[in-house]
XYZ file of C-alpha atoms in Angstrom:
658
model
C -26.856 263.358 74.532
C -25.127 266.075 76.568
C -27.436 265.358 79.501
C -26.719 261.625 79.190
C -22.971 262.380 79.197
C -23.302 264.453 82.353
C -25.128 261.654 84.115
C -22.547 259.161 82.883
C -19.772 261.280 84.366
C -21.619 261.387 87.679
C -22.022 257.595 87.538
C -18.281 257.208 87.132
C -17.619 259.452 90.120
C -20.039 257.571 92.324
C -18.717 254.167 91.334
C -15.230 255.099 92.483
C -16.306 255.673 96.105
C -19.529 253.701 96.643
C -19.234 253.823 100.405
C -18.833 257.565 100.637
C -21.798 258.481 98.422
C -25.341 258.995 99.555
C -28.390 259.348 97.365
C -30.651 262.375 97.293
C -33.326 261.888 94.690
C -36.160 263.941 93.338
C -38.211 263.637 90.196
C -38.589 266.394 87.620
C -41.454 266.121 85.193
C -40.960 267.580 81.728
C -43.839 267.480 79.325
C -42.014 268.868 76.288
C -38.430 268.212 75.278
C -35.873 270.891 74.275
C -33.708 270.791 71.170
C -30.429 269.036 71.557
C -27.594 271.332 72.619
C -25.503 269.631 69.955
C -27.676 271.104 67.211
C -25.639 272.840 64.492
C -25.422 276.602 64.774
C -25.539 278.255 61.349
C -24.459 281.708 60.287
C -24.146 282.959 56.761
C -21.129 285.237 57.180
C -18.983 283.487 59.701
C -17.875 279.916 60.411
C -20.791 277.746 61.480
C -20.706 275.939 64.776
C -21.261 272.277 63.962
C -20.864 269.469 66.412
C -19.711 265.881 65.744
C -22.266 263.148 66.139
C -21.682 260.675 68.954
C -23.571 257.387 69.366
C -26.378 257.180 71.912
C -25.574 254.410 74.353
C -28.357 254.802 76.840
C -31.279 256.924 78.082
C -31.601 259.736 80.580
C -32.964 257.180 83.007
C -29.638 255.275 83.116
C -29.329 253.503 86.478
C -26.191 254.367 88.427
C -23.897 251.587 89.597
C -24.016 250.804 93.305
C -27.571 252.094 93.822
C -29.927 250.323 96.117
C -32.351 247.826 94.558
C -35.219 249.603 96.276
C -34.588 252.605 94.043
C -35.549 250.783 90.834
C -39.149 251.864 91.010
C -38.178 255.554 91.222
C -36.324 255.687 87.876
C -39.271 254.754 85.649
C -41.130 256.932 83.154
C -44.587 258.203 84.057
C -47.630 257.184 82.097
C -48.099 260.662 80.619
C -44.721 260.501 78.859
C -42.923 262.887 81.185
C -39.311 262.242 82.116
C -38.427 261.488 85.718
C -34.778 262.116 86.540
C -32.603 261.424 89.569
C -29.838 263.619 90.931
C -27.039 262.203 93.095
C -24.911 264.444 95.305
C -21.687 263.501 97.125
C -21.900 264.071 100.918
C -19.243 266.818 101.040
C -21.097 268.803 98.338
C -24.627 267.969 99.486
C -26.701 271.148 99.466
C -30.160 269.444 99.620
C -31.344 266.798 102.093
C -34.488 264.729 102.115
C -36.928 265.963 104.726
C -39.508 263.190 104.527
C -40.276 259.885 102.881
C -42.572 261.392 100.298
C -42.381 259.280 97.165
C -41.043 260.634 93.898
C -44.459 260.121 92.302
C -46.068 262.358 94.905
C -43.414 265.038 94.477
C -43.846 264.885 90.695
C -47.597 265.348 91.123
C -47.057 268.351 93.399
C -44.725 270.010 90.959
C -47.123 269.427 88.076
C -50.055 270.773 90.135
C -48.213 274.022 90.879
C -46.331 274.384 87.613
C -48.872 276.660 85.948
C -49.386 278.812 89.047
C -45.675 279.455 89.441
C -44.835 280.403 85.853
C -43.988 283.953 86.902
C -41.473 282.837 89.512
C -37.721 282.613 88.876
C -36.599 279.414 87.269
C -33.766 277.132 88.257
C -32.567 274.690 85.626
C -31.136 271.437 86.893
C -28.066 269.982 85.195
C -30.304 267.616 83.243
C -31.883 270.519 81.430
C -35.265 270.124 83.220
C -36.771 273.059 85.090
C -38.123 273.592 88.622
C -39.216 276.747 90.400
C -36.771 278.016 93.006
C -39.603 278.861 95.384
C -41.259 275.422 95.182
C -38.950 272.654 96.347
C -41.846 270.673 97.759
C -40.732 268.403 100.579
C -37.014 269.047 99.954
C -35.388 270.948 102.807
C -32.487 273.254 101.903
C -29.453 273.725 104.079
C -29.320 277.127 105.845
C -26.758 278.638 103.428
C -28.847 277.937 100.337
C -32.143 278.684 102.028
C -30.940 282.127 103.079
C -29.605 282.734 99.576
C -33.030 282.093 98.107
C -35.076 283.970 100.722
C -32.870 286.740 102.120
C -34.205 289.293 99.649
C -37.809 288.072 99.785
C -40.799 289.407 101.617
C -43.950 287.422 102.428
C -45.640 288.730 99.288
C -42.612 288.809 96.987
C -41.048 286.289 94.713
C -37.802 284.856 96.122
C -34.680 286.255 94.515
C -31.642 284.193 93.681
C -28.415 286.065 93.001
C -26.270 283.032 92.250
C -26.576 279.534 90.866
C -27.979 276.837 93.129
C -26.251 273.490 92.710
C -24.369 275.026 89.764
C -27.557 275.674 87.761
C -28.642 278.592 85.585
C -30.722 281.077 87.577
C -33.206 283.515 86.093
C -33.442 286.837 87.934
C -36.695 288.686 88.584
C -37.833 291.580 86.420
C -36.450 294.118 88.920
C -33.034 292.566 88.322
C -33.394 293.484 84.625
C -34.243 289.934 83.587
C -30.614 288.881 83.195
C -29.369 285.334 83.454
C -27.010 285.725 86.399
C -24.763 282.730 86.002
C -24.169 279.588 84.018
C -23.832 276.142 85.469
C -20.134 276.056 86.179
C -20.238 272.263 86.265
C -22.072 271.781 82.957
C -19.842 272.338 79.881
C -22.797 271.723 77.555
C -24.642 274.686 79.085
C -21.549 276.834 78.655
C -21.191 275.732 75.037
C -24.856 276.462 74.364
C -24.547 279.985 75.717
C -21.335 280.415 73.736
C -23.265 279.484 70.599
C -25.915 282.095 71.420
C -23.267 284.774 71.894
C -21.582 283.725 68.651
C -24.808 284.012 66.664
C -25.213 287.554 68.021
C -21.644 288.443 66.941
C -20.424 288.715 70.550
C -17.284 286.778 69.723
C -15.205 287.719 72.773
C -17.970 286.535 75.066
C -18.439 283.354 73.049
C -14.712 282.667 73.230
C -14.709 283.022 77.009
C -17.632 280.592 77.333
C -15.990 278.007 75.063
C -12.803 278.327 77.101
C -14.738 277.571 80.285
C -16.387 274.561 78.656
C -12.990 273.238 77.547
C -11.593 273.748 81.037
C -14.310 271.429 82.346
C -14.122 268.886 79.534
C -11.267 269.129 77.057
C -12.192 265.879 75.317
C -15.091 267.276 73.254
C -14.075 268.094 69.690
C -17.054 270.447 69.252
C -15.816 272.764 72.019
C -12.437 273.229 70.328
C -14.003 273.609 66.879
C -16.473 276.222 68.071
C -13.677 278.065 69.837
C -11.751 278.154 66.560
C -14.769 279.709 64.838
C -14.834 282.525 67.411
C -11.080 283.028 67.048
C -11.390 283.275 63.258
C -14.041 285.972 63.593
C -11.702 287.862 65.936
C -8.879 287.670 63.395
C -6.809 285.316 65.567
C -6.235 282.754 62.844
C -3.070 281.154 64.173
C -4.770 280.324 67.467
C -7.771 279.065 65.492
C -5.493 276.647 63.655
C -4.282 275.155 66.943
C -7.858 274.669 68.155
C -8.931 273.018 64.877
C -5.972 270.649 65.099
C -6.966 269.739 68.647
C -10.548 269.030 67.531
C -9.253 266.786 64.738
C -6.895 265.037 67.167
C -9.908 264.164 69.313
C -12.093 263.184 66.372
C -10.074 262.546 63.181
C -13.195 262.301 60.967
C -14.576 265.677 62.057
C -15.126 267.015 58.525
C -16.206 270.513 59.517
C -13.041 271.000 61.557
C -10.958 269.872 58.569
C -12.742 272.387 56.341
C -12.327 275.206 58.856
C -8.656 274.344 59.266
C -8.162 274.352 55.482
C -9.766 277.796 55.223
C -7.551 279.171 57.991
C -4.433 277.729 56.358
C -5.458 279.308 53.039
C -5.810 282.762 54.597
C -2.424 282.353 56.270
C -0.781 281.466 52.952
C -0.128 277.812 53.851
C -1.631 276.417 50.651
C -0.119 272.922 50.777
C -1.607 272.265 54.211
C -4.870 273.852 53.099
C -5.113 271.412 50.175
C -4.536 268.423 52.459
C -7.379 269.386 54.770
C -9.751 270.369 51.964
C -9.383 266.801 50.712
C -10.107 265.458 54.206
C -13.201 267.618 54.682
C -15.166 265.410 52.252
C -18.770 266.747 52.062
C -17.804 270.348 52.879
C -15.142 271.135 50.271
C -16.162 271.808 46.695
C -13.941 271.500 43.669
C -13.996 275.316 43.513
C -12.259 275.475 46.909
C -9.497 273.188 45.737
C -9.115 275.059 42.432
C -8.809 278.407 44.244
C -6.257 276.949 46.634
C -4.149 275.584 43.794
C -4.334 278.939 41.950
C -3.128 280.722 45.088
C -0.324 278.190 45.450
C 0.930 279.054 41.947
C 0.637 282.776 42.697
C 2.744 282.448 45.859
C 5.366 280.503 43.905
C 5.576 283.408 41.456
C 6.036 285.785 44.407
C 9.054 283.843 45.660
C 10.520 283.665 42.172
C 10.092 287.425 41.635
C 11.808 288.124 44.959
C 14.783 285.957 44.006
C 15.079 287.723 40.639
C 14.568 291.139 42.305
C 11.712 291.928 39.935
C 10.035 294.305 42.333
C 7.163 295.471 40.125
C 6.276 291.854 39.372
C 6.463 291.008 43.069
C 4.204 293.945 43.912
C 1.575 292.798 41.419
C 1.735 289.150 42.487
C 1.400 289.956 46.193
C -1.632 292.107 45.475
C -3.124 289.201 43.540
C -2.327 286.763 46.366
C -4.065 288.942 48.955
C -7.161 289.364 46.782
C -7.153 285.583 46.090
C -7.549 284.623 49.732
C -4.194 285.056 51.494
C -5.492 288.151 53.278
C -4.020 287.190 56.652
C -0.618 285.925 55.502
C 2.155 287.953 57.207
C 4.764 286.780 54.699
C 2.726 288.059 51.744
C 2.380 291.497 53.339
C 6.103 291.493 54.141
C 6.944 290.655 50.515
C 4.707 293.486 49.337
C 6.337 295.931 51.762
C 9.788 294.804 50.595
C 8.836 295.461 46.965
C 7.579 298.951 47.841
C 10.765 299.716 49.782
C 12.916 298.628 46.854
C 10.813 300.852 44.570
C 11.421 303.754 47.011
C 7.724 304.054 47.814
C 8.279 304.350 51.535
C 4.935 305.893 52.368
C 3.069 303.054 50.649
C 5.327 300.491 52.319
C 4.498 301.891 55.752
C 0.760 301.942 54.972
C 0.891 298.337 53.715
C 2.718 297.117 56.780
C 0.333 298.921 59.113
C -2.555 297.015 57.502
C -0.924 293.608 57.898
C -2.384 290.975 60.270
C -0.971 291.768 63.685
C 0.173 288.429 65.134
C 2.619 288.353 68.017
C 6.147 287.296 67.173
C 5.797 284.391 69.617
C 2.816 282.999 67.692
C 4.530 283.616 64.354
C 7.641 281.784 65.513
C 5.557 278.874 66.762
C 3.547 278.690 63.532
C 5.913 279.806 60.746
C 9.250 278.948 62.352
C 12.227 281.042 63.445
C 13.647 281.735 59.986
C 10.388 283.076 58.560
C 9.724 285.118 61.684
C 13.201 286.644 61.430
C 12.393 287.724 57.866
C 9.174 289.394 59.056
C 11.116 291.299 61.722
C 13.790 292.341 59.234
C 11.197 293.890 56.906
C 9.524 295.465 59.922
C 12.824 297.103 60.874
C 13.324 298.484 57.355
C 9.805 299.916 57.227
C 10.262 301.610 60.595
C 13.644 302.951 59.527
C 12.186 304.525 56.385
C 9.380 306.089 58.427
C 11.779 307.657 60.945
C 10.852 305.342 63.827
C 14.495 304.603 64.595
C 14.118 303.092 68.075
C 11.445 300.685 66.854
C 13.645 299.799 63.871
C 16.570 298.989 66.152
C 14.437 296.778 68.389
C 12.979 294.814 65.440
C 16.366 294.358 63.759
C 18.013 293.099 66.938
C 15.166 290.663 67.569
C 15.510 289.361 64.009
C 19.249 288.819 64.602
C 18.505 286.800 67.738
C 16.157 284.503 65.808
C 18.528 284.075 62.859
C 22.007 285.192 64.003
C 23.916 284.024 60.942
C 21.785 285.723 58.303
C 23.886 288.192 56.308
C 21.078 290.523 55.204
C 19.703 290.767 58.733
C 23.181 291.701 59.957
C 23.322 294.485 57.353
C 19.945 295.839 58.483
C 21.082 295.850 62.127
C 24.192 297.834 61.201
C 22.216 300.284 59.083
C 19.611 300.867 61.771
C 22.288 301.483 64.382
C 24.203 303.954 62.162
C 21.131 305.897 61.045
C 19.695 306.143 64.561
C 23.034 307.399 65.872
C 23.345 309.961 63.044
C 19.879 311.353 63.662
C 20.455 311.637 67.421
C 23.922 313.235 67.154
C 22.857 315.550 64.328
C 19.850 316.792 66.267
C 22.039 317.696 69.242
C 24.422 319.658 67.011
C 21.536 321.428 65.260
C 20.050 322.534 68.594
C 23.479 323.922 69.481
C 23.377 325.931 66.208
C 26.309 323.929 64.831
C 24.661 323.579 61.431
C 27.736 322.651 59.379
C 28.724 319.873 61.811
C 25.134 318.604 61.975
C 24.978 318.503 58.173
C 28.123 316.355 58.087
C 26.688 313.903 60.630
C 23.409 313.575 58.707
C 25.437 312.937 55.544
C 27.292 310.123 57.292
C 23.986 308.503 58.138
C 22.837 308.876 54.542
C 25.894 306.939 53.386
C 24.388 303.885 55.089
C 20.799 304.702 54.069
C 20.774 307.058 51.027
C 16.983 307.067 50.809
C 16.140 307.959 54.386
C 13.656 310.827 54.113
C 14.118 311.976 57.718
C 17.871 312.417 57.370
C 17.372 314.167 54.014
C 14.885 316.607 55.517
C 17.125 317.257 58.528
C 20.105 317.931 56.300
C 17.928 320.326 54.267
C 17.244 322.268 57.464
C 21.002 322.605 58.070
C 21.629 323.705 54.498
C 18.835 326.246 54.694
C 20.372 327.737 57.841
C 23.707 327.893 56.011
C 22.087 329.704 53.068
C 22.479 326.722 50.749
C 18.886 326.996 49.513
C 19.394 325.146 46.245
C 20.870 322.104 47.975
C 18.160 322.294 50.604
C 15.490 322.201 47.889
C 17.174 319.126 46.384
C 17.137 317.306 49.723
C 13.482 318.206 50.326
C 12.515 317.054 46.852
C 14.282 313.727 47.401
C 12.446 313.285 50.727
C 9.078 314.117 49.124
C 9.675 311.618 46.325
C 9.952 308.959 49.019
C 7.102 310.290 51.177
C 4.760 312.667 49.297
C 2.818 313.513 52.469
C 5.921 314.591 54.417
C 4.590 318.037 55.432
C 7.786 319.202 57.116
C 9.799 318.600 53.955
C 7.180 320.379 51.826
C 7.097 323.423 54.112
C 10.879 323.571 54.128
C 10.998 323.392 50.343
C 8.358 326.126 49.988
C 10.373 328.378 52.298
C 13.603 327.755 50.393
C 11.898 328.422 47.050
C 10.576 331.680 48.481
C 14.135 332.596 49.510
C 15.157 331.908 45.918
C 12.193 334.074 44.741
C 10.609 331.137 42.961
C 7.142 332.358 43.884
C 5.169 329.992 41.675
C 6.857 326.866 43.082
C 6.551 328.250 46.591
C 2.817 329.002 46.188
C 2.198 325.494 44.847
C 3.658 323.879 47.984
C 1.911 326.326 50.327
C -1.434 325.627 48.662
C -0.968 321.882 49.127
C -0.225 322.494 52.800
C -3.147 324.858 53.343
C -5.426 322.273 51.744
C -4.585 319.898 54.621
C -4.618 322.493 57.419
C -6.724 325.498 56.378
C -6.423 327.035 59.847
C -2.609 327.080 59.962
C -1.839 330.792 60.341
C 1.889 330.405 59.623
C 1.235 328.651 56.315
C -1.586 331.049 55.461
C 0.604 334.078 56.030
C 3.460 332.570 53.993
C 1.047 331.829 51.157
C -0.297 335.392 51.307
C 3.217 336.838 51.133
C 4.136 334.621 48.158
C 0.942 335.619 46.357
C 1.694 339.307 47.014
C 5.181 338.953 45.589
C 3.942 337.140 42.513
C 1.347 339.875 41.850
C 4.043 342.539 42.156
C 6.257 340.562 39.803
C 3.419 340.606 37.275
C 2.810 344.329 37.849
C -0.579 343.885 39.533
C -1.947 346.315 42.150
C -1.687 344.999 45.735
C -2.562 348.180 47.584
C -5.916 346.938 48.875
C -4.632 343.514 50.026
C -4.305 342.953 53.774
C -3.707 339.572 55.386
C -6.507 338.414 57.647
C -8.622 341.563 57.435
C -10.217 341.159 54.028
C -13.932 340.747 53.454
C -13.793 340.458 49.702
C -16.785 341.656 47.683
C -17.427 339.313 44.789
C -17.767 341.194 41.492
C -18.774 338.285 39.242
C -19.302 334.536 38.982
C -15.771 333.853 37.722
C -14.192 335.492 40.755
C -16.533 333.600 43.057
C -15.564 330.270 41.478
C -11.897 331.149 41.723
C -12.076 331.562 45.495
C -14.359 328.683 46.426
C -12.482 326.173 44.257
C -9.006 327.221 45.418
C -7.097 325.072 47.919
C -8.046 325.819 51.501
C -11.233 327.227 52.901
C -13.640 330.051 52.093
C -16.574 331.479 54.049
C -19.190 333.272 51.936
C -21.751 335.691 53.343
C -24.867 335.934 51.184
C -26.624 339.148 52.188
C -28.693 342.072 50.993
C -27.555 345.662 50.766
C -29.552 346.430 53.923
C -27.930 343.701 56.049
C -27.351 344.916 59.594
C -23.929 346.217 60.525
C -23.765 343.770 63.466
C -23.367 340.844 61.056
C -20.322 342.440 59.418
C -18.753 343.308 62.786
C -19.036 339.693 63.976
C -17.594 338.445 60.710
C -14.654 340.868 61.005
C -13.755 339.418 64.424
C -13.725 335.908 62.970
C -11.528 337.133 60.101
C -8.908 338.239 62.617
C -8.915 334.848 64.354
C -8.584 332.871 61.100
C -6.381 334.942 58.783
C -5.662 332.070 56.373
C -9.373 331.616 55.546
C -10.962 333.539 52.666
C -14.033 335.557 53.710
C -16.278 336.652 50.826
C -19.425 338.786 50.500
C -22.107 338.280 47.856
C -24.945 340.845 47.646
C -27.892 338.935 46.227
C -29.441 341.998 44.603
C -26.393 342.265 42.328
C -25.888 338.513 41.857
C -29.265 336.719 42.031
C -27.970 333.932 39.775
C -25.218 333.089 42.302
C -27.757 332.904 45.124
C -29.879 330.564 43.021
C -26.956 328.370 41.976
C -25.815 328.025 45.594
C -29.319 327.227 46.900
C -29.576 330.277 49.160
C -33.031 330.161 50.758
C -32.702 332.842 53.453
C -30.530 335.914 53.945
C -28.245 336.657 55.585
C -26.647 333.224 55.399
C -23.115 331.837 55.563
C -21.836 328.989 53.431
C -18.492 327.273 54.098
C -16.450 325.819 51.219
C -13.414 323.591 51.649
C -11.173 322.576 48.750
C -13.932 323.272 46.241
C -16.800 321.553 48.075
C -19.602 323.152 50.065
C -19.550 321.627 53.549
C -21.807 323.744 55.768
C -24.626 326.338 55.739
C -25.290 328.562 58.765
C -27.993 331.196 59.332
C -26.619 334.730 59.435
C -27.541 335.408 63.062
C -25.765 332.313 64.496
C -22.337 333.845 65.061
C -21.161 331.335 67.683
C -22.044 328.424 65.415
C -20.196 330.141 62.573
C -17.014 330.530 64.638
C -17.074 326.935 65.925
C -17.677 325.627 62.385
C -14.802 327.658 60.933
C -12.585 326.332 63.711
C -13.667 322.755 62.990
C -13.346 322.791 59.209
C -10.119 324.776 59.192
C -8.454 322.065 61.247
C -7.872 324.281 64.286
C -10.199 322.174 66.386
C -8.722 318.806 65.398
């Protein structure tokens, strides 16, 4: 059908200028037919590429208008059932001229005679889908430009090479050109669509999208091209664009059921349940009652989300948005924004930022076009609040101002703009004063910012730094604790609190924070040294002996299983040397050098003669051997003579190489 359509288009072109067109005809014999390019492409995990059926109104031997009556005999079908096709070329684009009066029957016979002998030669596919060999044009004489293209790289005993398409056809390169199809018929949208389908089935969605785009550029009236393009867009996560392409396919062919179903699915994922229901009902054989039931259930869930937001029931809103996402609205920006708003109101800023980072990333232009200006302004307002809580003040200002431009009269958006401006100014001015060692003035400025945003963790942590410099350790601890309640992974606030607790001689609280920090960055020497000092002070407070403790120079001999478990299960990292009493001194010297480079790492020694049960429990097969433990888990085993590998592994697992 695609071939018929191509010939029909050529007929229309010729009929417009009958005087200017000349006929160049040759016959191509095809013994076996190829599957229709409109065959449905199926894939189990992504949208299938199905094409609408169009009525067949003629055959491939359709006679062009304005042709000479003497040509009638050349458009017949041969007795062996092979197809004989004619190609017409306008004079200004004519690349092939007739060189003799050889009849089409004779040319067909010549091609058939040499077909088997030339199987190894490069193939050129005509726009009809039939195939001829580029080196065997029979009595057709090529113009110099095309002839040189086919033969410039050839030798008398070599197969002609073709680097580009001839007459817009697909060209197959020789084996020394890596067997790649060099180009697609730029004048045949069906060929482009077919190759797009192949790329789609191989999950090369970007390539498929580009091919569908080229097909549409040549013929934008085919619903299948737009529908297949939407399938590629869906697989790339570009659902809003996919919606537009589905709508275009349906505009061309209103009864295109597959496009209706695909559009309904896209609407469902975007949270547009009412539109999804409409198109599920129009998709007839594709939609099941289960699809409609799930859509209606999601519709009720989204209604509960809106109601919870109005009532400011933030825990309910959080639960309902999670349900909506798991029920199919996994690409709905408004649902993710509602969830982020609930988390912000519950002062779970870290979770709000993580949620918003995982949202579908549609451009604001597309969102405005699809959801409207008011909804897009809401998305930007939540975006600004999330950025503000995370300390990204410039980004917060930009998002808030853009929201105000889309919805200038919205009161809440105006409040967010004012808050973002005040907080950003307070942070900037306070930082300048802090760098100038004006800690009291900086503290006042940070406090002014906190009046507008009392739960801003960055301003709280910055004010804690000022208070610590002023000796107000208790107040500094309070600010750090407030910041950590909002963002539990805020390492700067945790380090600051640990330092202030140490100043207050609260060694237990200080050690707890230092251990959490060293768990994340085992190679941090500053944290390791602070932890060591806090542990020393706590031991002294308890009256324990600390005379043999030295930071970074300890190779601790393990006396028993309990002590071994204590070290390897503690936060941070431990390196254990399993050795015999006769282990060479060189091993210990190398280990001592590594100890100096990584003072926050525990280095232990287990002599297997004294502790054979430990060697057995830890699967020690050879000695000497090193085993690396991180936060209670064994992560690496290294032979005892591989000192360079040991050092690089300690650097990697301690975080120093990240």
